Amino acid sequence: MVPKNSSYRGRLAPSPTGLLHLGHARTFWVAQERARAACGQLILRNDDLDTARWKLDFVDAMLEDLRWFGFAWNEGPDVGGPHAPYEQSRRGAHYAAAFERLRASGAIYPCTCTRRDVQQALAAPHESAHAPNPNDEPVYPGTCRPENLSAEENAKRAAWPRDGVNWRLRVPDGAEISFRDGHFGEQSATAGREFGDFLVWRKDGVPSYQLACTVDDAEMRITEVVRGADLIMSTFRQLLLYRALDATPPAFFHCPLVNDEHGVRLAKRHDALALRTLRAQGKTPTALRAEWK
Ligand code: GLU
Ligand code: ZN
């Protein structure tokens, strides 16, 4: 039960990297229902940070498919609102300001390791109770932490500009990070073991998903984040970012991942379960939702 509270602010945060499909719709529906039950607001945010992967066509399709399925939002790229812009590609100044705060406080450091360096330095992965996410970064071995570099090297790096190098947030090794998930209950993970120093800014000048998501959820005053269980490991990282940015984290509600009748994760089946395809086949949102019961 969601307590009735008109200060509730939830969000839908699709990435326009492909067509929306039933897996997205199912998680978003939970988000919308929770906002409704709380008499709260629902914010639509366009997570178009990854400019290499998103296409303008998908943005229009995304809005249309969401409306067709029965989603409605109070703030968003098309309707505006007090926290505009609602497109991540237009929020660079917000991310840059957060980056500067993190740098000033020493929470982050530049890292010159390549993906291969990191892979090669890895010990056997540690056991974690949390669902692995293929997008998850390996636990960073700490090669570029200032204490592992010479004074000369550190002095040199202190003068480096933001763009052109990767930046990582230092996690407190051995600390237990925990939160109470609205669906799964108490969750915890050990920093430095289950996840390590993670990227906040990429050398191509783009903030990481972790940073952009945290900055936006904080600045847009989101009170509850509803998303798929594959992002639980990201939540631990984001909690450390809230801490480093001195911001209050929202509540979290992760939705179980759903498999189709063949055991394939719904989120992986972009093709057949695209909302467009289902619509073209004459399926109605009501009938599709009825199958969730
Ligand atoms: N755009 C992100 C995704 O689709 C949002 C994740 C989130 O809800 O935090 O994976
Ligand atoms: Zn490094």
PDB file of N, CA, C and O in Angstrom, residues 2-6 8 10 29-42 69-74 224 289:
ATOM      1  N   VAL A   2       0.540   2.141  -0.875  1.00  0.00           N
ATOM      2  CA  VAL A   2       1.240   3.427  -0.910  1.00  0.00           C
ATOM      3  C   VAL A   2       0.437   4.394  -0.054  1.00  0.00           C
ATOM      4  O   VAL A   2      -0.768   4.509  -0.227  1.00  0.00           O
ATOM      5  N   PRO A   3       1.065   5.043   0.892  1.00  0.00           N
ATOM      6  CA  PRO A   3       0.292   5.997   1.684  1.00  0.00           C
ATOM      7  C   PRO A   3      -0.187   7.164   0.822  1.00  0.00           C
ATOM      8  O   PRO A   3       0.521   7.588  -0.083  1.00  0.00           O
ATOM      9  N   LYS A   4      -1.396   7.625   1.093  1.00  0.00           N
ATOM     10  CA  LYS A   4      -1.907   8.776   0.347  1.00  0.00           C
ATOM     11  C   LYS A   4      -1.093   9.997   0.744  1.00  0.00           C
ATOM     12  O   LYS A   4      -0.974  10.354   1.887  1.00  0.00           O
ATOM     13  N   ASN A   5      -0.496  10.588  -0.261  1.00  0.00           N
ATOM     14  CA  ASN A   5       0.418  11.676   0.029  1.00  0.00           C
ATOM     15  C   ASN A   5       0.601  12.443  -1.256  1.00  0.00           C
ATOM     16  O   ASN A   5       1.262  11.988  -2.173  1.00  0.00           O
ATOM     17  N   SER A   6       0.032  13.624  -1.329  1.00  0.00           N
ATOM     18  CA  SER A   6       0.052  14.342  -2.593  1.00  0.00           C
ATOM     19  C   SER A   6       1.434  14.894  -2.918  1.00  0.00           C
ATOM     20  O   SER A   6       1.643  15.448  -3.978  1.00  0.00           O
ATOM     21  N   TYR A   8       3.869  12.976  -3.299  1.00  0.00           N
ATOM     22  CA  TYR A   8       4.525  11.881  -4.020  1.00  0.00           C
ATOM     23  C   TYR A   8       4.881  12.335  -5.430  1.00  0.00           C
ATOM     24  O   TYR A   8       4.063  12.908  -6.143  1.00  0.00           O
ATOM     25  N   GLY A  10       6.672  10.528  -8.754  1.00  0.00           N
ATOM     26  CA  GLY A  10       7.289   9.369  -9.386  1.00  0.00           C
ATOM     27  C   GLY A  10       7.757   9.739 -10.784  1.00  0.00           C
ATOM     28  O   GLY A  10       7.518  10.841 -11.256  1.00  0.00           O
ATOM     29  N   TRP A  29       3.865   0.775 -15.772  1.00  0.00           N
ATOM     30  CA  TRP A  29       2.490   0.731 -15.272  1.00  0.00           C
ATOM     31  C   TRP A  29       2.489   0.704 -13.748  1.00  0.00           C
ATOM     32  O   TRP A  29       1.679   1.379 -13.101  1.00  0.00           O
ATOM     33  N   VAL A  30       3.401  -0.053 -13.193  1.00  0.00           N
ATOM     34  CA  VAL A  30       3.521  -0.083 -11.731  1.00  0.00           C
ATOM     35  C   VAL A  30       3.840   1.323 -11.220  1.00  0.00           C
ATOM     36  O   VAL A  30       3.255   1.805 -10.250  1.00  0.00           O
ATOM     37  N   ALA A  31       4.754   1.997 -11.925  1.00  0.00           N
ATOM     38  CA  ALA A  31       5.126   3.361 -11.519  1.00  0.00           C
ATOM     39  C   ALA A  31       3.908   4.284 -11.567  1.00  0.00           C
ATOM     40  O   ALA A  31       3.657   5.063 -10.634  1.00  0.00           O
ATOM     41  N   GLN A  32       3.134   4.167 -12.634  1.00  0.00           N
ATOM     42  CA  GLN A  32       1.954   5.030 -12.761  1.00  0.00           C
ATOM     43  C   GLN A  32       0.901   4.709 -11.698  1.00  0.00           C
ATOM     44  O   GLN A  32       0.317   5.610 -11.095  1.00  0.00           O
ATOM     45  N   GLU A  33       0.694   3.434 -11.455  1.00  0.00           N
ATOM     46  CA  GLU A  33      -0.299   3.029 -10.452  1.00  0.00           C
ATOM     47  C   GLU A  33       0.093   3.516  -9.056  1.00  0.00           C
ATOM     48  O   GLU A  33      -0.755   3.938  -8.272  1.00  0.00           O
ATOM     49  N   ARG A  34       1.377   3.444  -8.762  1.00  0.00           N
ATOM     50  CA  ARG A  34       1.822   3.892  -7.441  1.00  0.00           C
ATOM     51  C   ARG A  34       1.666   5.404  -7.289  1.00  0.00           C
ATOM     52  O   ARG A  34       1.295   5.899  -6.227  1.00  0.00           O
ATOM     53  N   ALA A  35       1.945   6.132  -8.371  1.00  0.00           N
ATOM     54  CA  ALA A  35       1.756   7.591  -8.315  1.00  0.00           C
ATOM     55  C   ALA A  35       0.268   7.917  -8.147  1.00  0.00           C
ATOM     56  O   ALA A  35      -0.102   8.791  -7.365  1.00  0.00           O
ATOM     57  N   ARG A  36      -0.587   7.175  -8.866  1.00  0.00           N
ATOM     58  CA  ARG A  36      -2.030   7.407  -8.772  1.00  0.00           C
ATOM     59  C   ARG A  36      -2.555   7.092  -7.390  1.00  0.00           C
ATOM     60  O   ARG A  36      -3.332   7.852  -6.818  1.00  0.00           O
ATOM     61  N   ALA A  37      -2.119   5.939  -6.859  1.00  0.00           N
ATOM     62  CA  ALA A  37      -2.603   5.523  -5.543  1.00  0.00           C
ATOM     63  C   ALA A  37      -2.223   6.547  -4.473  1.00  0.00           C
ATOM     64  O   ALA A  37      -2.931   6.719  -3.494  1.00  0.00           O
ATOM     65  N   ALA A  38      -1.109   7.228  -4.704  1.00  0.00           N
ATOM     66  CA  ALA A  38      -0.655   8.218  -3.733  1.00  0.00           C
ATOM     67  C   ALA A  38      -1.198   9.608  -4.039  1.00  0.00           C
ATOM     68  O   ALA A  38      -0.866  10.569  -3.353  1.00  0.00           O
ATOM     69  N   CYS A  39      -2.045   9.698  -5.081  1.00  0.00           N
ATOM     70  CA  CYS A  39      -2.532  11.002  -5.548  1.00  0.00           C
ATOM     71  C   CYS A  39      -1.355  11.926  -5.835  1.00  0.00           C
ATOM     72  O   CYS A  39      -1.391  13.122  -5.522  1.00  0.00           O
ATOM     73  N   GLY A  40      -0.319  11.378  -6.414  1.00  0.00           N
ATOM     74  CA  GLY A  40       0.896  12.159  -6.645  1.00  0.00           C
ATOM     75  C   GLY A  40       1.060  12.572  -8.093  1.00  0.00           C
ATOM     76  O   GLY A  40       0.122  12.518  -8.895  1.00  0.00           O
ATOM     77  N   GLN A  41       2.251  12.995  -8.411  1.00  0.00           N
ATOM     78  CA  GLN A  41       2.587  13.452  -9.747  1.00  0.00           C
ATOM     79  C   GLN A  41       3.461  12.407 -10.433  1.00  0.00           C
ATOM     80  O   GLN A  41       4.245  11.720  -9.771  1.00  0.00           O
ATOM     81  N   LEU A  42       3.335  12.347 -11.754  1.00  0.00           N
ATOM     82  CA  LEU A  42       4.184  11.450 -12.524  1.00  0.00           C
ATOM     83  C   LEU A  42       4.964  12.296 -13.531  1.00  0.00           C
ATOM     84  O   LEU A  42       4.388  13.118 -14.246  1.00  0.00           O
ATOM     85  N   PHE A  69      -0.723   3.376 -24.812  1.00  0.00           N
ATOM     86  CA  PHE A  69      -0.887   2.340 -23.805  1.00  0.00           C
ATOM     87  C   PHE A  69      -1.697   2.826 -22.601  1.00  0.00           C
ATOM     88  O   PHE A  69      -2.200   2.022 -21.819  1.00  0.00           O
ATOM     89  N   GLY A  70      -1.816   4.139 -22.459  1.00  0.00           N
ATOM     90  CA  GLY A  70      -2.613   4.664 -21.352  1.00  0.00           C
ATOM     91  C   GLY A  70      -1.812   5.401 -20.296  1.00  0.00           C
ATOM     92  O   GLY A  70      -2.275   5.603 -19.184  1.00  0.00           O
ATOM     93  N   PHE A  71      -0.622   5.807 -20.654  1.00  0.00           N
ATOM     94  CA  PHE A  71       0.175   6.582 -19.709  1.00  0.00           C
ATOM     95  C   PHE A  71      -0.132   8.059 -19.861  1.00  0.00           C
ATOM     96  O   PHE A  71      -0.407   8.542 -20.965  1.00  0.00           O
ATOM     97  N   ALA A  72      -0.109   8.761 -18.753  1.00  0.00           N
ATOM     98  CA  ALA A  72      -0.290  10.210 -18.752  1.00  0.00           C
ATOM     99  C   ALA A  72       0.660  10.771 -17.701  1.00  0.00           C
ATOM    100  O   ALA A  72       0.855  10.152 -16.661  1.00  0.00           O
ATOM    101  N   TRP A  73       1.245  11.909 -18.000  1.00  0.00           N
ATOM    102  CA  TRP A  73       2.216  12.476 -17.071  1.00  0.00           C
ATOM    103  C   TRP A  73       1.936  13.946 -16.846  1.00  0.00           C
ATOM    104  O   TRP A  73       1.326  14.614 -17.668  1.00  0.00           O
ATOM    105  N   ASN A  74       2.370  14.434 -15.683  1.00  0.00           N
ATOM    106  CA  ASN A  74       2.111  15.815 -15.293  1.00  0.00           C
ATOM    107  C   ASN A  74       3.213  16.765 -15.751  1.00  0.00           C
ATOM    108  O   ASN A  74       2.994  17.957 -15.919  1.00  0.00           O
ATOM    109  N   GLU A 224       9.891   8.701  -5.114  1.00  0.00           N
ATOM    110  CA  GLU A 224      10.030   7.250  -5.219  1.00  0.00           C
ATOM    111  C   GLU A 224      10.424   6.877  -6.642  1.00  0.00           C
ATOM    112  O   GLU A 224       9.774   7.285  -7.593  1.00  0.00           O
ATOM    113  N   ARG A 289      -2.951  -5.684 -20.574  1.00  0.00           N
ATOM    114  CA  ARG A 289      -2.792  -5.563 -19.117  1.00  0.00           C
ATOM    115  C   ARG A 289      -3.504  -6.695 -18.381  1.00  0.00           C
ATOM    116  O   ARG A 289      -3.055  -7.135 -17.332  1.00  0.00           O
TER     117      ARG A 289
END
